[in-house]
Short mmCIF file of C-alpha atoms in Angstrom, two decimals:
data_model
loop_
_atom_site.label_atom_id
_atom_site.label_comp_id
_atom_site.label_asym_id
_atom_site.label_seq_id
_atom_site.Cartn_x
_atom_site.Cartn_y
_atom_site.Cartn_z
CA MET A 17 -1.50 -12.63 36.46
CA LEU A 18 -1.26 -9.41 38.11
CA ALA A 19 1.76 -10.71 39.93
CA SER A 20 3.46 -11.65 36.62
CA ALA A 21 2.50 -8.15 35.13
CA SER A 22 4.41 -6.47 37.83
CA ALA A 23 7.25 -8.86 37.90
CA SER A 24 7.77 -8.44 34.32
CA ALA A 25 7.54 -4.73 34.68
CA SER A 26 11.11 -4.90 35.80
CA PHE A 27 12.30 -5.92 32.30
CA LEU A 28 12.71 -2.54 31.25
CA PRO A 29 14.54 -0.01 33.02
CA ARG A 30 12.86 2.54 35.26
CA PRO A 31 12.43 6.06 33.62
CA LYS A 32 15.04 7.50 35.96
CA PRO A 33 18.32 6.29 34.20
CA LYS A 34 16.64 7.16 30.91
CA PRO A 35 19.14 9.50 29.25
CA HIS A 36 21.91 6.96 30.03
CA LEU A 37 19.89 4.24 28.49
CA LEU A 38 18.81 6.27 25.48
CA LYS A 39 22.51 7.03 24.80
CA ARG A 40 23.35 3.44 24.80
CA LEU A 41 20.43 2.50 22.42
CA ALA A 42 21.41 5.43 20.24
CA SER A 43 24.98 4.10 19.70
CA ALA A 44 23.59 0.64 19.06
CA LEU A 45 21.12 1.97 16.60
CA THR A 46 23.64 3.89 14.33
CA PRO A 47 26.39 1.97 12.75
CA PRO A 48 24.99 -1.31 11.15
CA SER A 49 27.11 -4.25 12.23
CA PRO A 50 26.14 -7.81 12.43
CA LEU A 51 24.57 -8.43 15.78
CA SER A 52 23.78 -11.85 17.38
CA PRO A 53 20.14 -12.15 18.47
CA SER A 54 19.59 -10.55 21.89
CA THR A 55 21.82 -11.84 24.39
CA GLY A 56 20.20 -10.38 27.24
CA ALA A 57 17.95 -12.36 29.42
CA ASP A 58 14.75 -11.43 27.69
CA PRO A 59 13.01 -14.79 26.73
CA ASP A 60 11.90 -15.34 23.17
CA PRO A 61 8.48 -14.52 23.23
CA ASP A 62 7.99 -16.19 19.95
CA GLN A 63 8.25 -19.78 20.40
CA ASP A 64 4.56 -19.75 19.49
CA PRO A 65 4.79 -19.56 15.74
CA THR A 66 0.95 -17.96 15.49
CA PRO A 67 1.42 -14.38 14.71
CA LEU A 68 0.74 -12.22 17.56
CA PHE A 69 -2.30 -10.61 16.13
CA LEU A 70 -3.92 -13.72 15.71
CA ARG A 71 -3.51 -15.09 19.16
CA PRO A 72 -6.36 -15.23 21.47
CA PRO A 73 -6.58 -12.03 23.92
CA ALA A 74 -6.25 -14.18 26.82
CA HIS A 75 -4.12 -12.03 29.34
CA PRO A 76 -6.04 -9.46 31.17
CA VAL A 77 -3.75 -6.44 32.20
CA PRO A 78 -5.13 -3.52 34.33
CA ALA A 79 -5.18 -0.32 32.46
CA PRO A 80 -2.64 1.59 34.78
CA SER A 81 -0.09 -1.28 33.94
CA LEU A 82 -0.61 -1.02 30.34
CA ALA A 83 -0.24 2.79 30.33
CA ALA A 84 3.02 2.35 32.30
CA PHE A 85 4.20 0.10 29.80
CA ARG A 86 3.19 2.41 26.96
CA ARG A 87 5.18 5.22 28.90
CA ARG A 88 8.35 3.14 29.26
CA ALA A 89 8.17 1.98 25.64
CA ALA A 90 7.95 5.53 24.43
CA ALA A 91 10.67 6.53 26.55
CA LEU A 92 12.91 4.16 24.64
CA VAL A 93 12.28 5.74 21.19
CA PRO A 94 15.27 7.85 20.13
CA PRO A 95 14.83 11.21 18.46
CA SER A 96 16.09 9.90 15.15
CA ALA A 97 13.33 7.28 14.87
CA PRO A 98 10.01 9.07 15.66
CA HIS A 99 8.19 6.36 13.39
CA LEU A 100 8.66 4.22 16.40
CA HIS A 101 5.77 5.87 18.27
CA ARG A 102 3.53 4.97 15.42
CA HIS A 103 4.72 1.57 15.74
CA LEU A 104 4.14 1.40 19.45
CA ARG A 105 0.42 2.67 18.59
CA TRP A 106 0.06 -0.14 16.16
CA LEU A 107 1.72 -2.70 18.51
CA LEU A 108 -0.91 -2.01 21.16
CA ALA A 109 -3.62 -2.08 18.55
CA ASP A 110 -2.59 -5.45 17.44
CA ALA A 111 -1.60 -6.82 20.84
CA ALA A 112 -4.85 -5.91 22.69
CA HIS A 113 -8.41 -6.60 21.79
CA ASP A 114 -9.21 -3.20 23.06
CA PRO A 115 -6.28 -1.08 24.24
CA ASP A 116 -8.62 1.10 26.15
CA ALA A 117 -10.38 -1.33 28.22
CA ASP A 118 -9.75 -2.00 31.87
CA PRO A 119 -8.66 -4.69 32.20
CA ALA A 120 -7.15 -4.78 28.61
CA LEU A 121 -7.14 -8.17 27.21
CA LEU A 122 -3.79 -8.85 25.61
CA ARG A 123 -2.77 -11.54 23.11
CA ALA A 124 0.61 -12.04 25.06
CA PRO A 125 1.64 -11.43 28.56
CA LEU A 126 2.72 -8.09 29.33
CA GLY A 127 6.40 -9.06 30.01
CA ASP A 128 6.39 -10.46 26.44
CA LEU A 129 5.31 -7.27 25.07
CA GLU A 130 8.06 -5.56 26.95
CA ALA A 131 10.61 -8.09 25.33
CA LEU A 132 9.15 -7.67 21.97
CA TRP A 133 9.33 -3.87 22.21
CA LEU A 134 13.05 -4.03 23.26
CA ARG A 135 14.15 -6.45 20.42
CA HIS A 136 12.36 -3.92 17.91
CA VAL A 137 13.92 -0.88 19.36
CA ARG A 138 17.27 -2.26 20.19
CA ASP A 139 17.82 -5.18 17.91
CA ARG A 140 16.13 -3.68 14.87
CA ARG A 141 13.78 -6.61 14.65
CA PRO A 142 11.21 -5.89 11.89
CA PHE A 143 8.01 -4.39 13.31
CA GLN A 144 6.09 -6.79 11.18
CA TYR A 145 7.81 -9.71 12.53
CA VAL A 146 6.88 -8.40 16.08
CA VAL A 147 3.05 -8.10 15.36
CA GLY A 148 3.23 -11.06 12.78
CA ASN A 149 1.69 -9.04 9.91
CA GLU A 150 2.16 -6.54 7.28
CA HIS A 151 -0.72 -4.25 5.84
CA TRP A 152 -0.21 -4.61 2.03
CA ARG A 153 -2.80 -3.65 -0.43
CA ASP A 154 -6.22 -4.22 1.08
CA LEU A 155 -4.82 -7.32 2.82
CA VAL A 156 -3.36 -7.89 6.35
CA VAL A 157 -0.71 -10.48 5.48
CA ALA A 158 0.51 -12.81 8.29
CA VAL A 159 4.47 -12.98 8.35
CA ARG A 160 7.05 -14.25 10.56
CA GLU A 161 10.84 -14.67 10.77
CA GLY A 162 11.88 -16.88 7.51
CA VAL A 163 9.43 -15.27 5.17
CA LEU A 164 10.05 -11.93 3.24
CA ILE A 165 7.98 -9.01 4.30
CA PRO A 166 5.79 -7.85 1.30
CA ARG A 167 7.03 -4.57 -0.07
CA PRO A 168 4.88 -1.69 -1.16
CA GLU A 169 6.42 -1.61 -4.66
CA THR A 170 5.20 -5.37 -5.14
CA GLU A 171 1.75 -4.01 -4.75
CA ALA A 172 1.71 -2.75 -8.37
CA VAL A 173 2.20 -6.24 -9.65
CA VAL A 174 -1.37 -7.06 -8.89
CA GLU A 175 -2.60 -4.11 -10.84
CA MET A 176 -0.65 -5.24 -13.61
CA VAL A 177 -2.18 -8.65 -13.57
CA GLY A 178 -5.58 -7.18 -13.41
CA ARG A 179 -4.93 -5.30 -16.64
CA VAL A 180 -4.32 -8.41 -18.77
CA GLU A 181 -7.16 -9.05 -20.74
CA GLY A 182 -9.24 -12.19 -19.77
CA PHE A 183 -6.85 -12.66 -16.68
CA GLU A 184 -9.89 -13.58 -14.49
CA ALA A 185 -10.27 -17.06 -16.17
CA GLY A 186 -6.57 -18.02 -16.38
CA TRP A 187 -4.17 -20.03 -14.55
CA TRP A 188 -1.45 -17.88 -12.80
CA THR A 189 1.55 -18.91 -11.13
CA ASP A 190 3.55 -16.86 -8.34
CA LEU A 191 7.09 -18.26 -8.11
CA GLY A 192 8.78 -17.78 -4.87
CA THR A 193 5.49 -16.95 -3.11
CA GLY A 194 6.99 -16.30 0.19
CA SER A 195 4.02 -15.04 2.62
CA GLY A 196 1.61 -15.82 -0.46
CA ALA A 197 0.72 -12.03 -0.47
CA ILE A 198 0.68 -11.85 -4.39
CA ALA A 199 -1.01 -15.25 -4.62
CA VAL A 200 -3.83 -14.11 -2.41
CA ALA A 201 -4.30 -10.88 -3.86
CA VAL A 202 -4.46 -12.29 -7.37
CA ALA A 203 -6.74 -15.18 -6.48
CA ARG A 204 -9.33 -12.70 -4.86
CA MET A 205 -9.59 -10.94 -8.37
CA LEU A 206 -10.35 -14.38 -10.17
CA GLY A 207 -13.40 -15.51 -11.69
CA PRO A 208 -14.56 -19.08 -11.08
CA GLU A 209 -12.07 -20.79 -13.75
CA GLY A 210 -9.11 -18.86 -12.65
CA LYS A 211 -6.52 -20.42 -10.42
CA VAL A 212 -3.13 -19.51 -8.73
CA PHE A 213 -0.18 -22.00 -8.42
CA ALA A 214 2.21 -20.61 -5.81
CA THR A 215 5.58 -22.31 -5.33
CA ASP A 216 8.48 -21.90 -2.81
CA VAL A 217 11.58 -23.77 -1.76
CA SER A 218 11.12 -22.56 1.67
CA GLU A 219 9.12 -24.80 4.23
CA VAL A 220 8.51 -21.72 6.40
CA ALA A 221 7.08 -19.80 3.36
CA ILE A 222 4.85 -22.78 2.51
CA GLU A 223 3.35 -22.82 6.09
CA VAL A 224 2.82 -19.16 6.07
CA ALA A 225 1.35 -18.93 2.63
CA ARG A 226 -1.12 -21.75 3.57
CA LEU A 227 -2.09 -19.64 6.54
CA ASN A 228 -2.58 -16.78 4.48
CA VAL A 229 -4.63 -18.42 1.81
CA GLN A 230 -6.90 -20.04 4.42
CA ARG A 231 -7.32 -16.80 6.36
CA TYR A 232 -8.71 -15.14 2.99
CA GLY A 233 -10.79 -18.32 2.00
CA MET A 234 -8.85 -18.80 -0.99
CA GLN A 235 -8.11 -22.81 -0.77
CA ASP A 236 -10.24 -23.54 -3.78
CA LYS A 237 -8.29 -20.86 -5.84
CA VAL A 238 -4.89 -21.28 -4.64
CA GLN A 239 -2.51 -24.27 -4.88
CA ILE A 240 0.75 -24.23 -2.90
CA ARG A 241 3.47 -26.45 -4.18
CA HIS A 242 6.72 -26.95 -2.31
CA GLY A 243 9.60 -26.76 -4.56
CA SER A 244 12.25 -24.71 -6.49
CA TRP A 245 10.77 -22.24 -9.04
CA PHE A 246 9.22 -24.29 -11.98
CA GLU A 247 10.02 -27.60 -10.82
CA PRO A 248 6.74 -28.22 -9.04
CA LEU A 249 4.78 -27.31 -12.07
CA GLU A 250 6.21 -29.92 -14.54
CA ASP A 251 2.54 -31.21 -14.96
CA LEU A 252 1.26 -27.87 -16.05
CA LYS A 253 3.57 -26.71 -18.47
CA GLY A 254 2.30 -24.65 -21.29
CA LYS A 255 -1.24 -24.09 -19.41
CA PHE A 256 -0.35 -20.68 -17.54
CA MET A 257 -1.85 -17.46 -18.67
CA GLY A 258 0.76 -15.71 -16.32
CA VAL A 259 3.82 -16.00 -14.65
CA ILE A 260 4.49 -13.69 -11.67
CA SER A 261 7.69 -13.63 -9.40
CA ASN A 262 9.47 -11.36 -7.08
CA PRO A 263 12.51 -13.50 -6.88
CA PRO A 264 15.58 -12.48 -4.60
CA TYR A 265 17.40 -9.86 -6.61
CA ILE A 266 19.95 -8.19 -4.36
CA PRO A 267 23.69 -8.57 -5.48
CA THR A 268 25.46 -10.76 -2.93
CA ASP A 269 28.00 -8.12 -2.17
CA ASP A 270 25.40 -5.61 -1.30
CA LEU A 271 23.83 -7.81 1.49
CA PRO A 272 26.08 -6.71 4.31
CA GLY A 273 25.25 -2.98 3.66
CA LEU A 274 21.48 -3.45 3.95
CA GLN A 275 19.32 -1.48 6.42
CA PRO A 276 19.45 -3.73 9.82
CA GLU A 277 15.75 -4.69 9.72
CA VAL A 278 16.43 -6.17 6.47
CA GLY A 279 20.05 -7.61 6.59
CA TRP A 280 19.94 -8.85 10.23
CA HIS A 281 16.63 -10.32 10.09
CA GLU A 282 14.87 -11.29 6.79
CA PRO A 283 15.91 -14.46 5.14
CA LYS A 284 18.89 -14.30 3.11
CA LEU A 285 17.32 -16.92 0.72
CA ALA A 286 14.56 -14.50 -0.16
CA LEU A 287 17.13 -11.68 -0.69
CA ASP A 288 20.37 -13.02 -2.31
CA GLY A 289 20.37 -12.95 -6.17
CA GLY A 290 24.08 -13.88 -6.52
CA LYS A 291 26.96 -11.85 -8.14
CA ASP A 292 24.78 -9.40 -10.13
CA GLY A 293 21.57 -10.11 -8.44
CA LEU A 294 20.35 -11.75 -11.86
CA ASP A 295 20.81 -15.54 -10.85
CA HIS A 296 17.21 -16.30 -10.24
CA LEU A 297 15.70 -13.73 -12.78
CA LEU A 298 17.83 -15.34 -15.35
CA HIS A 299 16.72 -18.90 -14.41
CA LEU A 300 13.14 -17.60 -14.46
CA CYS A 301 13.78 -16.11 -17.96
CA GLU A 302 15.26 -19.57 -19.26
CA GLY A 303 11.97 -21.51 -18.16
CA LEU A 304 9.49 -18.88 -19.10
CA SER A 305 8.60 -19.98 -22.43
CA SER A 306 7.88 -23.49 -21.82
CA VAL A 307 5.46 -22.66 -18.89
CA LEU A 308 3.40 -20.00 -20.52
CA LYS A 309 0.69 -20.81 -23.07
CA PRO A 310 0.82 -18.72 -26.36
CA GLY A 311 -0.31 -15.28 -25.64
CA GLY A 312 0.59 -15.56 -21.86
CA PHE A 313 1.72 -12.62 -19.73
CA PHE A 314 4.72 -12.46 -17.27
CA VAL A 315 5.74 -9.84 -14.82
CA PHE A 316 8.99 -9.79 -12.78
CA GLU A 317 10.22 -7.49 -10.06
CA THR A 318 13.88 -6.32 -10.24
CA ASN A 319 16.74 -4.59 -8.28
CA GLY A 320 15.81 -1.53 -10.41
CA ASN A 321 17.18 0.20 -13.66
CA LYS A 322 20.12 -1.73 -14.45
CA GLN A 323 18.62 -5.24 -14.11
CA SER A 324 15.55 -4.34 -15.66
CA GLU A 325 17.24 -2.76 -18.88
CA PHE A 326 19.49 -5.85 -18.99
CA LEU A 327 16.40 -8.23 -18.85
CA VAL A 328 14.46 -6.31 -21.45
CA ASP A 329 17.44 -6.46 -23.68
CA PHE A 330 18.18 -10.19 -22.90
CA LEU A 331 14.56 -11.21 -23.49
CA SER A 332 14.31 -8.82 -26.62
CA THR A 333 17.33 -10.51 -28.34
CA LYS A 334 18.06 -13.93 -27.22
CA TRP A 335 14.40 -14.90 -26.78
CA ASP A 336 12.86 -12.57 -29.35
CA SER A 337 11.34 -15.62 -31.15
CA SER A 338 9.46 -16.35 -27.84
CA PHE A 339 8.28 -13.13 -26.40
CA HIS A 340 7.02 -9.67 -27.61
CA ASP A 341 6.30 -6.24 -25.96
CA VAL A 342 8.79 -6.88 -23.46
CA GLU A 343 9.15 -3.62 -21.41
CA ALA A 344 10.37 -2.04 -18.18
CA VAL A 345 7.90 -0.69 -15.88
CA LEU A 346 8.42 2.23 -13.41
CA ASP A 347 7.45 1.79 -9.59
CA PHE A 348 6.28 4.96 -7.56
CA ALA A 349 9.57 6.27 -7.21
CA ASP A 350 10.23 6.16 -10.91
CA ILE A 351 12.60 3.25 -10.77
CA LYS A 352 12.26 0.89 -13.50
CA ARG A 353 11.23 -1.95 -11.15
CA PHE A 354 9.32 -4.49 -13.28
CA VAL A 355 9.92 -6.31 -16.46
CA THR A 356 6.74 -7.48 -18.20
CA GLY A 357 6.07 -9.04 -21.74
CA TYR A 358 3.92 -11.54 -23.52
CA ARG A 359 4.60 -15.10 -24.86
CA ARG A 360 4.27 -15.23 -28.76
CA MET B 13 -7.23 28.60 -11.93
CA ALA B 14 -7.89 27.63 -15.58
CA GLY B 15 -5.97 26.79 -18.71
CA ALA B 16 -5.36 24.07 -21.40
CA ALA B 17 -2.99 21.94 -19.48
CA VAL B 18 -5.47 21.81 -16.66
CA MET B 19 -8.34 20.72 -19.12
CA THR B 20 -6.89 17.26 -19.16
CA THR B 21 -7.69 16.51 -15.25
CA TRP B 22 -11.40 15.92 -15.98
CA GLY B 23 -12.96 12.65 -16.42
CA LEU B 24 -9.62 10.80 -15.49
CA SER B 25 -9.61 7.31 -14.07
CA ASP B 26 -7.87 6.60 -10.74
CA ASP B 27 -4.83 5.38 -12.63
CA GLU B 28 -4.65 8.16 -15.11
CA LEU B 29 -5.02 10.73 -12.22
CA MET B 30 -2.26 8.81 -10.23
CA GLY B 31 -0.03 9.06 -13.34
CA GLN B 32 -0.25 12.75 -13.11
CA CYS B 33 0.96 12.96 -9.52
CA GLU B 34 4.24 12.54 -7.70
CA MET B 35 4.18 10.61 -4.46
CA GLY B 36 6.33 12.82 -2.55
CA THR B 37 7.29 10.65 0.42
CA PHE B 38 9.09 8.04 -1.69
CA LYS B 39 11.62 10.18 -3.73
CA ALA B 40 14.29 9.99 -1.04
CA SER B 41 14.31 6.34 -0.58
CA GLY B 42 17.32 5.00 -2.45
CA PRO B 43 17.18 1.41 -4.02
CA GLY B 44 13.78 0.57 -2.45
CA GLY B 45 12.25 -2.82 -3.23
CA GLN B 46 13.80 -5.78 -1.18
CA HIS B 47 16.47 -3.31 0.08
CA ARG B 48 14.04 -1.40 2.35
CA ASN B 49 11.92 -1.92 5.39
CA LYS B 50 10.62 1.42 6.42
CA ARG B 51 7.18 1.74 5.92
CA GLU B 52 5.80 5.20 5.69
CA SER B 53 2.44 4.41 5.25
CA ALA B 54 1.53 8.18 5.00
CA VAL B 55 0.98 9.29 1.23
CA ARG B 56 1.45 12.65 -0.06
CA LEU B 57 0.44 13.34 -3.56
CA ARG B 58 1.50 16.15 -5.53
CA HIS B 59 -0.58 16.71 -8.75
CA ARG B 60 1.99 17.89 -11.28
CA PRO B 61 -0.27 19.92 -13.60
CA THR B 62 -1.88 22.08 -10.89
CA GLY B 63 0.57 21.88 -8.25
CA ILE B 64 -2.19 20.76 -5.85
CA ILE B 65 -1.27 18.60 -2.98
CA ALA B 66 -3.50 16.11 -1.08
CA GLN B 67 -2.26 13.46 1.58
CA ALA B 68 -3.81 10.87 3.82
CA VAL B 69 -1.96 9.53 6.88
CA GLU B 70 -4.72 7.77 9.12
CA ASP B 71 -4.62 4.30 7.94
CA ARG B 72 -1.98 1.73 8.50
CA SER B 73 -2.13 0.51 4.91
CA GLN B 74 -0.41 2.63 2.43
CA HIS B 75 -2.58 1.48 -0.12
CA LYS B 76 -5.76 2.63 1.51
CA ASN B 77 -3.95 5.94 2.30
CA ARG B 78 -3.18 6.25 -1.34
CA ALA B 79 -7.04 5.63 -2.22
CA SER B 80 -7.94 8.32 0.27
CA ALA B 81 -5.32 10.85 -0.79
CA LEU B 82 -6.49 10.45 -4.41
CA SER B 83 -10.03 10.83 -3.52
CA ARG B 84 -9.11 14.05 -1.56
CA LEU B 85 -7.02 15.31 -4.38
CA ARG B 86 -10.09 14.82 -6.86
CA THR B 87 -12.11 17.03 -4.27
CA LEU B 88 -9.54 19.74 -4.07
CA ILE B 89 -9.27 19.84 -8.04
CA ALA B 90 -13.03 20.10 -8.19
CA LEU B 91 -12.71 23.00 -5.71
CA LYS B 92 -9.77 24.94 -7.18
CA VAL B 93 -9.62 24.18 -10.92
CA ARG B 94 -12.10 25.99 -12.97
CA LYS B 95 -13.16 25.12 -16.60
CA PRO B 96 -14.23 27.93 -18.83
CA ILE B 97 -17.87 27.77 -19.96
CA ASN B 98 -19.46 29.37 -22.95
CA LEU B 99 -22.74 30.31 -21.56
CA GLU B 100 -24.52 30.69 -25.02
CA GLU B 101 -23.92 26.99 -25.79
CA TYR B 102 -24.12 25.72 -22.16
CA THR B 103 -26.18 22.62 -21.00
CA PRO B 104 -25.44 21.53 -17.50
CA PRO B 105 -23.56 18.24 -17.51
CA VAL B 106 -25.28 15.14 -15.87
CA GLU B 107 -22.95 15.27 -12.93
CA LEU B 108 -24.29 18.55 -12.06
CA LEU B 109 -28.01 17.44 -12.54
CA GLN B 110 -27.44 14.73 -10.17
CA ILE B 111 -26.64 16.93 -7.33
CA LEU B 112 -29.71 19.26 -7.80
CA PRO B 113 -32.87 18.83 -5.70
CA LEU B 114 -35.61 17.05 -7.57
CA LYS B 115 -37.74 20.18 -8.15
CA SER B 116 -35.10 21.57 -10.64
CA THR B 117 -37.21 22.26 -13.95
CA ILE B 118 -34.37 21.23 -16.03
CA ARG B 119 -33.71 17.92 -14.23
CA ARG B 120 -34.83 14.94 -16.39
CA LYS B 121 -36.37 11.90 -14.85
CA ASP B 122 -33.64 9.61 -15.78
CA VAL B 123 -30.92 11.63 -13.71
CA GLY B 124 -32.10 9.61 -10.65
CA PRO B 125 -32.11 10.75 -6.87
CA GLN B 126 -30.19 13.71 -5.80
CA ILE B 127 -26.60 12.95 -4.79
CA GLY B 128 -25.64 14.50 -1.49
CA PRO B 129 -22.51 15.94 -0.23
CA ASN B 130 -21.34 12.74 1.43
CA ASN B 131 -21.63 10.68 -1.75
CA PRO B 132 -18.18 10.31 -3.62
CA LYS B 133 -20.01 11.40 -6.88
CA PHE B 134 -20.80 15.03 -5.30
CA ALA B 135 -17.10 16.12 -6.10
CA PRO B 136 -17.62 16.19 -9.91
CA GLY B 137 -20.89 17.73 -9.66
CA MET B 138 -19.72 20.40 -7.27
CA GLN B 139 -16.89 21.01 -9.75
CA ALA B 140 -19.45 21.67 -12.52
CA LEU B 141 -21.41 23.91 -10.23
CA LEU B 142 -18.24 25.95 -9.35
CA ASP B 143 -17.61 26.33 -13.24
CA LEU B 144 -21.15 27.53 -13.67
CA LEU B 145 -21.01 30.05 -10.71
CA PHE B 146 -17.61 31.43 -12.14
CA ALA B 147 -18.87 31.82 -15.64
CA VAL B 148 -21.80 33.85 -14.13
CA GLU B 149 -19.34 35.94 -12.27
CA GLY B 150 -20.54 34.68 -8.96
CA SER B 151 -24.36 35.43 -9.41
CA VAL B 152 -26.54 32.87 -7.55
CA SER B 153 -29.64 34.16 -9.27
CA GLU B 154 -28.10 33.83 -12.83
CA ALA B 155 -27.07 30.38 -11.99
CA ALA B 156 -30.38 29.72 -10.61
CA LYS B 157 -32.09 30.53 -13.73
CA ILE B 158 -29.97 28.20 -15.81
CA LEU B 159 -30.38 25.34 -13.23
CA GLY B 160 -34.26 25.73 -13.30
CA LEU B 161 -34.30 26.54 -9.40
CA SER B 162 -35.07 29.42 -7.08
CA THR B 163 -32.16 31.46 -5.90
CA GLY B 164 -32.93 30.11 -2.47
CA ALA B 165 -32.59 26.39 -3.59
CA VAL B 166 -29.23 27.21 -5.32
CA SER B 167 -28.04 29.05 -2.40
CA ARG B 168 -29.06 26.03 0.05
CA LEU B 169 -27.29 23.63 -2.20
CA ILE B 170 -24.09 25.62 -1.96
CA LEU B 171 -24.34 25.84 1.70
CA SER B 172 -25.00 22.03 2.02
CA ASP B 173 -21.25 21.34 1.88
CA ASP B 174 -18.44 23.51 3.79
CA SER B 175 -15.90 23.08 1.14
CA LEU B 176 -18.16 23.91 -1.62
CA ARG B 177 -19.36 27.05 0.15
CA THR B 178 -15.93 28.08 1.04
CA ALA B 179 -14.99 27.91 -2.60
CA ALA B 180 -18.11 29.69 -3.74
CA ASN B 181 -17.59 32.44 -1.33
CA GLU B 182 -13.95 32.86 -2.56
CA LEU B 183 -15.15 33.06 -6.17
CA ARG B 184 -17.87 35.63 -5.12
CA ALA B 185 -15.32 37.63 -3.09
CA ALA B 186 -13.20 37.89 -6.07
CA LYS B 187 -16.02 39.44 -7.88
CA GLY B 188 -16.85 41.89 -5.08
CA LEU B 189 -19.99 39.97 -4.01
CA LYS B 190 -21.02 39.21 -0.29
CA PRO B 191 -20.36 35.66 0.66
CA LEU B 192 -23.42 33.24 1.24
CA LYS B 193 -24.23 32.43 4.84
#
């Protein structure tokens, strides 16, 4: 194991050529352009679908070797991205059972950590995919490629659910559940009669959502059904107290201009909302009244002011006979991020 | 610091208090939501009615940092914001009674055990104590009379928490009184 540690230490260039390497990295980091996955010789350490933070700490590494890795990794952080130092700290916290022990027990071989760090700094692979989790609300949500990383804005959705009178006894549905973050967070607030039905068309999402439901012991409260939007819920129409969704809402034309972490790495399936970004939201609006019971509540996350205003208008006119109190709700950046309302 | 606008900060729930704040970190982020993956877990809250700023950076979860920042904000408001008291009609509120030692002659039995500085409920009591101290122009002996305690006991209470001591001494200094030590 020691031998492999020093062999893989050659993965990252030595500190001496640092300025040159940093310059190369800096130019790779600035203009976003589609980049194929790392073409270098670094192996893909993620053949194992288990998130890094959940793997057993089975790889002892002497403290000096880990410290050397830490120095090399820190040297790769460009001045324009100081937040990467925080990420390095968090990577070590997740990758090692106790980063200060000697030897430190790592959840992956040191060489893998080197490669993971390089993909993060060079290829803009999201930190959350590197460690396999996102800290979201009071949860640590397991994530991996193929699943949207839960966003901080979406945390507010769970608060809104909690303010619905009698929510804890109702049946809720999280459409396009992705990692299952919303489903798990809502399930944890429910009483004995409450349930969450989570749907997603992506098989990877179903797997990851299942993992998160299990990790939080919510198997009795959350049912995960594979399929598109309302389709898997045919047998439950009219029974829901609440419908929740954070569907893909980015206009197709905006996808190429996204920040690289998002545009190059997160699943398009979870982001692309069609021409105006409204395709899925409109589909959800159309099916909403037949799924909700009378008095039922809905909350959707949207792309912002234009979409929210459009949907509020749409639901208040075309669907006026079905819904009341339809309104746009601000997020923490004062953007109209959510549309909520009640079924008559 | 006192005034009508500030009166509305007392007795607010977390949601209500958050509603009075700006989360400074996120203003510059553009479209946000699905567009963005840049987790600034640090949270900085600016309380609009008073201009007081509180922040939390320690936790990896923004959600937890928000809760810490809010709790810190409550403490800062308690320390900096004074509610005027009419001494003639004054009865100490229950949150103040709760932080007084049991031997206080005005402390009713149903008030419960003495709440110490490490308890989150200490902040409202501290706020009420500072309001009283402000109203009696910084005089610990006057405050002690009203609270049914010896001057020494009130002094010890003020000294039991660093931020309370600092705020009390600032108040006393403004009235030309020596700091409590």
